mmCIF file of C-alpha atoms and ligand atoms in Angstrom:
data_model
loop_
_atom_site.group_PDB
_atom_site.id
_atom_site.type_symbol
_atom_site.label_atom_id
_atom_site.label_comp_id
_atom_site.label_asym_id
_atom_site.label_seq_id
_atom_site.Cartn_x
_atom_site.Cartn_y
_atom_site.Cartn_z
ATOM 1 C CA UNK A 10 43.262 2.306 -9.823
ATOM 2 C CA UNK A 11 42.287 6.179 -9.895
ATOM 3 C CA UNK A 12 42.240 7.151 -6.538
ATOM 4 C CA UNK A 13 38.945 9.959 -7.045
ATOM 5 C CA UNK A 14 36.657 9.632 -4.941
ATOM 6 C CA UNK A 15 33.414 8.315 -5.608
ATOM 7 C CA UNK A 16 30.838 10.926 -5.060
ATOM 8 C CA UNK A 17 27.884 12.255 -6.333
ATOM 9 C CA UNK A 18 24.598 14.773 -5.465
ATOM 10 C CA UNK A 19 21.530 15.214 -6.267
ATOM 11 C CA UNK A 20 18.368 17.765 -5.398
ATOM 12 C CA UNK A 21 14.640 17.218 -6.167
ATOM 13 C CA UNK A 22 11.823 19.753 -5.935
ATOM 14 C CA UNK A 23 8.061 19.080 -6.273
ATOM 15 C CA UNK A 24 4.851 20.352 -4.493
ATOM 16 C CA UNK A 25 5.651 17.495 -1.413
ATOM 17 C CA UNK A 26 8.997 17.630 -0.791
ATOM 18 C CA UNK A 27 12.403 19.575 -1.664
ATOM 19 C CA UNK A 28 15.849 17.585 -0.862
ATOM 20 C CA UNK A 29 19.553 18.293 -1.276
ATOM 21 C CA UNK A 30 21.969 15.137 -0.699
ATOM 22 C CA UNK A 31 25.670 14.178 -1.143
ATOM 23 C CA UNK A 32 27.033 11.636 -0.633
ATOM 24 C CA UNK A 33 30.246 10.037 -0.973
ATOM 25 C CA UNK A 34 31.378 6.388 -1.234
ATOM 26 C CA UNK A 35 35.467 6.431 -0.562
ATOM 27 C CA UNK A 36 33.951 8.403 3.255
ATOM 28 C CA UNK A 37 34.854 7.517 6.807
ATOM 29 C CA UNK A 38 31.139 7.225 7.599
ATOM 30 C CA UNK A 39 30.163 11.037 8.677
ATOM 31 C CA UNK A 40 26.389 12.197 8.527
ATOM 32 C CA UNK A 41 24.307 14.994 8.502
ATOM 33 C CA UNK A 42 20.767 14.421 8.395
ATOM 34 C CA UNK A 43 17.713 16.505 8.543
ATOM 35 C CA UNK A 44 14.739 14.716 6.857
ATOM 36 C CA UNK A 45 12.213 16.450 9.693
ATOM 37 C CA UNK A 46 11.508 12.409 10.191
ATOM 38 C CA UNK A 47 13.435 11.489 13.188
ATOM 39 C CA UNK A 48 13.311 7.760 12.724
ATOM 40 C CA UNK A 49 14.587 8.163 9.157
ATOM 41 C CA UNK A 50 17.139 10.945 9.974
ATOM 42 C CA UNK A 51 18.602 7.608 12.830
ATOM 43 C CA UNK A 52 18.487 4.998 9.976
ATOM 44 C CA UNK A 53 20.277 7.311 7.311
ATOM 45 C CA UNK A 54 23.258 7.714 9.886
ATOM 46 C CA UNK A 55 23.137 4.155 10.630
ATOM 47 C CA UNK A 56 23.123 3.619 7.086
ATOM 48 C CA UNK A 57 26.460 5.716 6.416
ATOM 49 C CA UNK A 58 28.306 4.976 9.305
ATOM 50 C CA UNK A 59 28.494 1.037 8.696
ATOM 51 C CA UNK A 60 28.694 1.397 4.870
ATOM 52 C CA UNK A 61 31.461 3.968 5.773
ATOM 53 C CA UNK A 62 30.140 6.329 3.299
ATOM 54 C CA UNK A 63 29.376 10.671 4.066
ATOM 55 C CA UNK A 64 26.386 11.536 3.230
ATOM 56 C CA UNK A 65 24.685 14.758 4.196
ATOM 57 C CA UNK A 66 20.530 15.684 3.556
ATOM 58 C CA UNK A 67 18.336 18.648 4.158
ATOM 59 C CA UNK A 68 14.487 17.446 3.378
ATOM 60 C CA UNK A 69 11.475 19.323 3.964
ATOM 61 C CA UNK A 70 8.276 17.670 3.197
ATOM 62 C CA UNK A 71 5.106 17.492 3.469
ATOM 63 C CA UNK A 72 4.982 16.131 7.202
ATOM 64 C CA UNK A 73 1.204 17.581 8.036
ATOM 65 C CA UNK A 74 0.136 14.998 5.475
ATOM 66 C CA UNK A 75 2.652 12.097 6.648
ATOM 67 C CA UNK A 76 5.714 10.564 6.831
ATOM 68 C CA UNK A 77 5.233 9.182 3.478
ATOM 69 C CA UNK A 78 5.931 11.556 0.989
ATOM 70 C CA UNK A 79 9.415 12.793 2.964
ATOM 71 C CA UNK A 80 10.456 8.924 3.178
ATOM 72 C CA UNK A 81 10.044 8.017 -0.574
ATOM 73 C CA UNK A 82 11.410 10.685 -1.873
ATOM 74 C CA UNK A 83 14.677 10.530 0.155
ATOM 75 C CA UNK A 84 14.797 6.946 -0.796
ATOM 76 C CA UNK A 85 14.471 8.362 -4.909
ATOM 77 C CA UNK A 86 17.610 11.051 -4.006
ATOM 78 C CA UNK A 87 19.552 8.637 -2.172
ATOM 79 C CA UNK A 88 19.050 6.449 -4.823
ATOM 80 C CA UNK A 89 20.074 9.101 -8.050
ATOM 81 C CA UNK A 90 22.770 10.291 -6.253
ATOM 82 C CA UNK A 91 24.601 6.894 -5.054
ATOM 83 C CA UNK A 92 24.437 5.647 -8.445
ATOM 84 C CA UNK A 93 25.722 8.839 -9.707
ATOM 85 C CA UNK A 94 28.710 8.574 -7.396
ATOM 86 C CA UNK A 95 29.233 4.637 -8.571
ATOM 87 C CA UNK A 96 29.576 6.480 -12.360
ATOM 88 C CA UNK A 97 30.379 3.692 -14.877
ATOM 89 C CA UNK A 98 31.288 0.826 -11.932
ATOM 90 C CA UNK A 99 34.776 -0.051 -12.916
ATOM 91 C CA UNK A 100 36.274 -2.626 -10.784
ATOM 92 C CA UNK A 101 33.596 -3.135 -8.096
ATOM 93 C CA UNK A 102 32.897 -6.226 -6.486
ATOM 94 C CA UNK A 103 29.161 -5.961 -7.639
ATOM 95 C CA UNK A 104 28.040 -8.829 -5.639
ATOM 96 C CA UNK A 105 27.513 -8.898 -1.698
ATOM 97 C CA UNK A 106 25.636 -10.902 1.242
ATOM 98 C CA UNK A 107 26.048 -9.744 4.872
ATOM 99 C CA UNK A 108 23.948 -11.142 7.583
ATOM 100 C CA UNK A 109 23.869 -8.530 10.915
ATOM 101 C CA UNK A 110 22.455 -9.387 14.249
ATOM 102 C CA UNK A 111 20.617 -6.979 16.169
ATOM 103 C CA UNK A 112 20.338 -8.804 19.358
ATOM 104 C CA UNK A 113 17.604 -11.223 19.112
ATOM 105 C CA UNK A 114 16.385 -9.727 15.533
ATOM 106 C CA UNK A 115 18.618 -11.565 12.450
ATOM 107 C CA UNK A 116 18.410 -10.171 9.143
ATOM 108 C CA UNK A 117 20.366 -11.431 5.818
ATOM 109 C CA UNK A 118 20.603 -9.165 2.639
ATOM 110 C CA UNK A 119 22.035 -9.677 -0.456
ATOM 111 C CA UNK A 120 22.629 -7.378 -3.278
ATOM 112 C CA UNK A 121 24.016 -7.017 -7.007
ATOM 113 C CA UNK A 122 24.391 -3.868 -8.186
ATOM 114 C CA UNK A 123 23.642 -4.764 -11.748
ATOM 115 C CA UNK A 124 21.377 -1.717 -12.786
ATOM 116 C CA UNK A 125 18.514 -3.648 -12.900
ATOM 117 C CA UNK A 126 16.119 -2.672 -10.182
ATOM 118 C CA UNK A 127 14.351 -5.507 -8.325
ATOM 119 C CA UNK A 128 13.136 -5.615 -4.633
ATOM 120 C CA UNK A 129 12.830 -8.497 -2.189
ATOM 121 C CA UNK A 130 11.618 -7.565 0.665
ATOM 122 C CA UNK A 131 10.529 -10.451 3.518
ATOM 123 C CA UNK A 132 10.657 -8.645 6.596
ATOM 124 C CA UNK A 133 7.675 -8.469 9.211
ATOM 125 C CA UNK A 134 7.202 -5.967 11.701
ATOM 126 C CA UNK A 135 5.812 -6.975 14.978
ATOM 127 C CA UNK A 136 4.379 -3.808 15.312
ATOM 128 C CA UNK A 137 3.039 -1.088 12.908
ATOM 129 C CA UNK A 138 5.089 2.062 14.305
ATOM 130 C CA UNK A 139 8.181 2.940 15.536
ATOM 131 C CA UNK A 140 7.779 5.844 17.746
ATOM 132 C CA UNK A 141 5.719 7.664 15.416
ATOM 133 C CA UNK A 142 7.277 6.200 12.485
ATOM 134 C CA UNK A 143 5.535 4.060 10.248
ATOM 135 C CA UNK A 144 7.229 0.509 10.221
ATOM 136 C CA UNK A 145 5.666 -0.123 6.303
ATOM 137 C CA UNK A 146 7.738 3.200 5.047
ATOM 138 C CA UNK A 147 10.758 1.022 5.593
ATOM 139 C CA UNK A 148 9.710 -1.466 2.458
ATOM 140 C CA UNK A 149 8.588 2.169 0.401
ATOM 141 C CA UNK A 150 12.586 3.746 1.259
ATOM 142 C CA UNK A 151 13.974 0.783 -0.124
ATOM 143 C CA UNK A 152 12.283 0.354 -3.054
ATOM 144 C CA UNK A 153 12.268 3.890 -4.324
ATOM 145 C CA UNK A 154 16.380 3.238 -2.891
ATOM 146 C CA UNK A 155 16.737 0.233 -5.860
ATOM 147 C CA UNK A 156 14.566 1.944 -8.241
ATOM 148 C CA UNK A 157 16.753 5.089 -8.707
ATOM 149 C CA UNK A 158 19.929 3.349 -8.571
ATOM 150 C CA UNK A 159 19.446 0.361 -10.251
ATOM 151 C CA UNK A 160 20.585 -2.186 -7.598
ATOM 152 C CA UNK A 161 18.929 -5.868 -7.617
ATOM 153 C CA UNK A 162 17.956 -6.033 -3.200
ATOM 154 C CA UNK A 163 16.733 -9.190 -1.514
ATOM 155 C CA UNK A 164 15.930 -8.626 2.478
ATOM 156 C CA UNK A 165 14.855 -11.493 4.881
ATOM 157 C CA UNK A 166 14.629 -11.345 8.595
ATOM 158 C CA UNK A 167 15.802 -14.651 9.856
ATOM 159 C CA UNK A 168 14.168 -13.266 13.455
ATOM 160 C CA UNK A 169 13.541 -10.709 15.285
ATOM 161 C CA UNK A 170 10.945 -9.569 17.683
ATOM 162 C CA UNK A 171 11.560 -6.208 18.583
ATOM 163 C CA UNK A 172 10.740 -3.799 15.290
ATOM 164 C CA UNK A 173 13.670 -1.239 16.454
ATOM 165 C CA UNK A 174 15.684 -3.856 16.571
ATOM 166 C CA UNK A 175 14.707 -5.455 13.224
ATOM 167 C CA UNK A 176 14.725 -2.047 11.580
ATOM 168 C CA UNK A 177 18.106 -1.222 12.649
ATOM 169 C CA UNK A 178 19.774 -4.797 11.637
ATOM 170 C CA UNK A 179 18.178 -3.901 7.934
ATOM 171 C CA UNK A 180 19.841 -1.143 7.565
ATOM 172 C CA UNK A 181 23.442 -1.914 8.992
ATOM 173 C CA UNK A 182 22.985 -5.364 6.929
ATOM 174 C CA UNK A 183 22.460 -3.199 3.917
ATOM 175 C CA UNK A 184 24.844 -0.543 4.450
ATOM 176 C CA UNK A 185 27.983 -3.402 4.948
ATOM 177 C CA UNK A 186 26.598 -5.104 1.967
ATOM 178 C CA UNK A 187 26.291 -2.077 0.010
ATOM 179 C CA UNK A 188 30.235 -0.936 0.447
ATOM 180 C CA UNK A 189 31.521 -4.398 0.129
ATOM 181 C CA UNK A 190 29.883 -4.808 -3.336
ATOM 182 C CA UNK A 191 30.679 -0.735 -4.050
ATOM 183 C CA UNK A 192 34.463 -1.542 -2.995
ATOM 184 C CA UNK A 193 36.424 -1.949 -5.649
ATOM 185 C CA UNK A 194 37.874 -5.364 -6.026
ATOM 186 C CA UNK A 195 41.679 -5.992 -5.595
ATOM 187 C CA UNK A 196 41.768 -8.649 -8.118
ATOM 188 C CA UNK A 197 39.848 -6.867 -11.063
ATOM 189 C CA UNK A 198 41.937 -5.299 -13.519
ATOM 190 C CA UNK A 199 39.783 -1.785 -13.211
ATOM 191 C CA UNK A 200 37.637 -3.433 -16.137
ATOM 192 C CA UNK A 201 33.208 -3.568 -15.451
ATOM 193 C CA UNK A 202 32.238 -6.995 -13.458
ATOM 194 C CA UNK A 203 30.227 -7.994 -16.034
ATOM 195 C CA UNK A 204 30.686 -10.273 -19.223
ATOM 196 C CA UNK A 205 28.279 -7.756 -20.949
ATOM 197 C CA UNK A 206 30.813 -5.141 -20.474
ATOM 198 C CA UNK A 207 28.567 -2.998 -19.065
ATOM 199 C CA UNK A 208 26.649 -2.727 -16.021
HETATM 200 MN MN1 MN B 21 18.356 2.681 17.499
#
């Protein structure tokens, strides 16, 4: 197995928002995040810390309009450039479910990274912000997330009461699914998990 690592960037300019990103998947979990949304910037480091991956993202948006326009369109980059890093898949475990406990909030995802985009998304908030975020932006980041890198994402929260706390078990549920299935599996013989050949 080549020992490269896995990364990838991408940039994206339009009249709402301009983003650089990196990010790389063989990291140690290091982040740099400035998205201008602070609730984001905290799920983002979440995010690569537990999936072990550096990532690093300068946004500016649109934020006298909303949140909304900054969120999504992080979610597309993060997307574009994760996939990019994953290039042509060889060896990866594909396949992962990880179930993380934030305490009384319980949230189970499970994920194939099969390049065919599909969302799942079964999680309430008890409340409709976060600070000043905007708890529904959560299901929009995600979905523009599996759009842009083709990833097939089912998310259910068991329980939970608190949203923070429910927010932040999504995320670290997601991040250790996301490296287990992006790790590359001992057993494979470097060859694409898939009896298509191709992923
Ligand atoms: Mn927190």
């Amino acid at each position: 197995m080549n020992d490269k690592k896995r990364c990838g960037e991408k940039k994206r300019k339009t009249n709402e928002t301009r983003i650089s990103l990196s990010i790389c998947i063989d990291g140690t979990g290091r982040s740099d995040v400035n998205t201008g949304v602070g609730f984001l910037d905290h799920m983002i480091q979440l995010l690569a810390a537990h999936a072990r991956f550096d990532i690093d993202i300068n946004a500016e948006g649109d934020l006298n309009v909303d949140d909304h326009h900054t969120t999504e369109d992080v979610g597309i980059v993060l997307g574009g450039a994760f996939k990019s890093a994953l290039g042509g898949k060889s060896g990866i475990n594909r396949f992962a479910d990880v179930s993380v406990p934030m305490q009384e909030s319980l949230v189970s995802v499970a994920l194939d990274i099969c390049g065919r985009p599909y969302l799942a998304f079964e999680v309430e908030s008890p409340t409709e912000k976060i600070g000043d975020f905007d708890t529904g932006l959560i299901e929009e980041f995600l979905h523009a997330f599996v759009t842009h890198c083709g990833i097939t994402l089912h998310v259910q929260s068991v329980r939970g009461a608190n949203s923070h706390h429910i927010a932040e078990a999504v995320f670290k549920a997601l991040a250790r699914a996301l490296r287990r299935a992006a790790a590359i599996d001992p057993d494979s013989a470097g060859g694409v998990p898939s009896t298509k050949g191709t992923l």
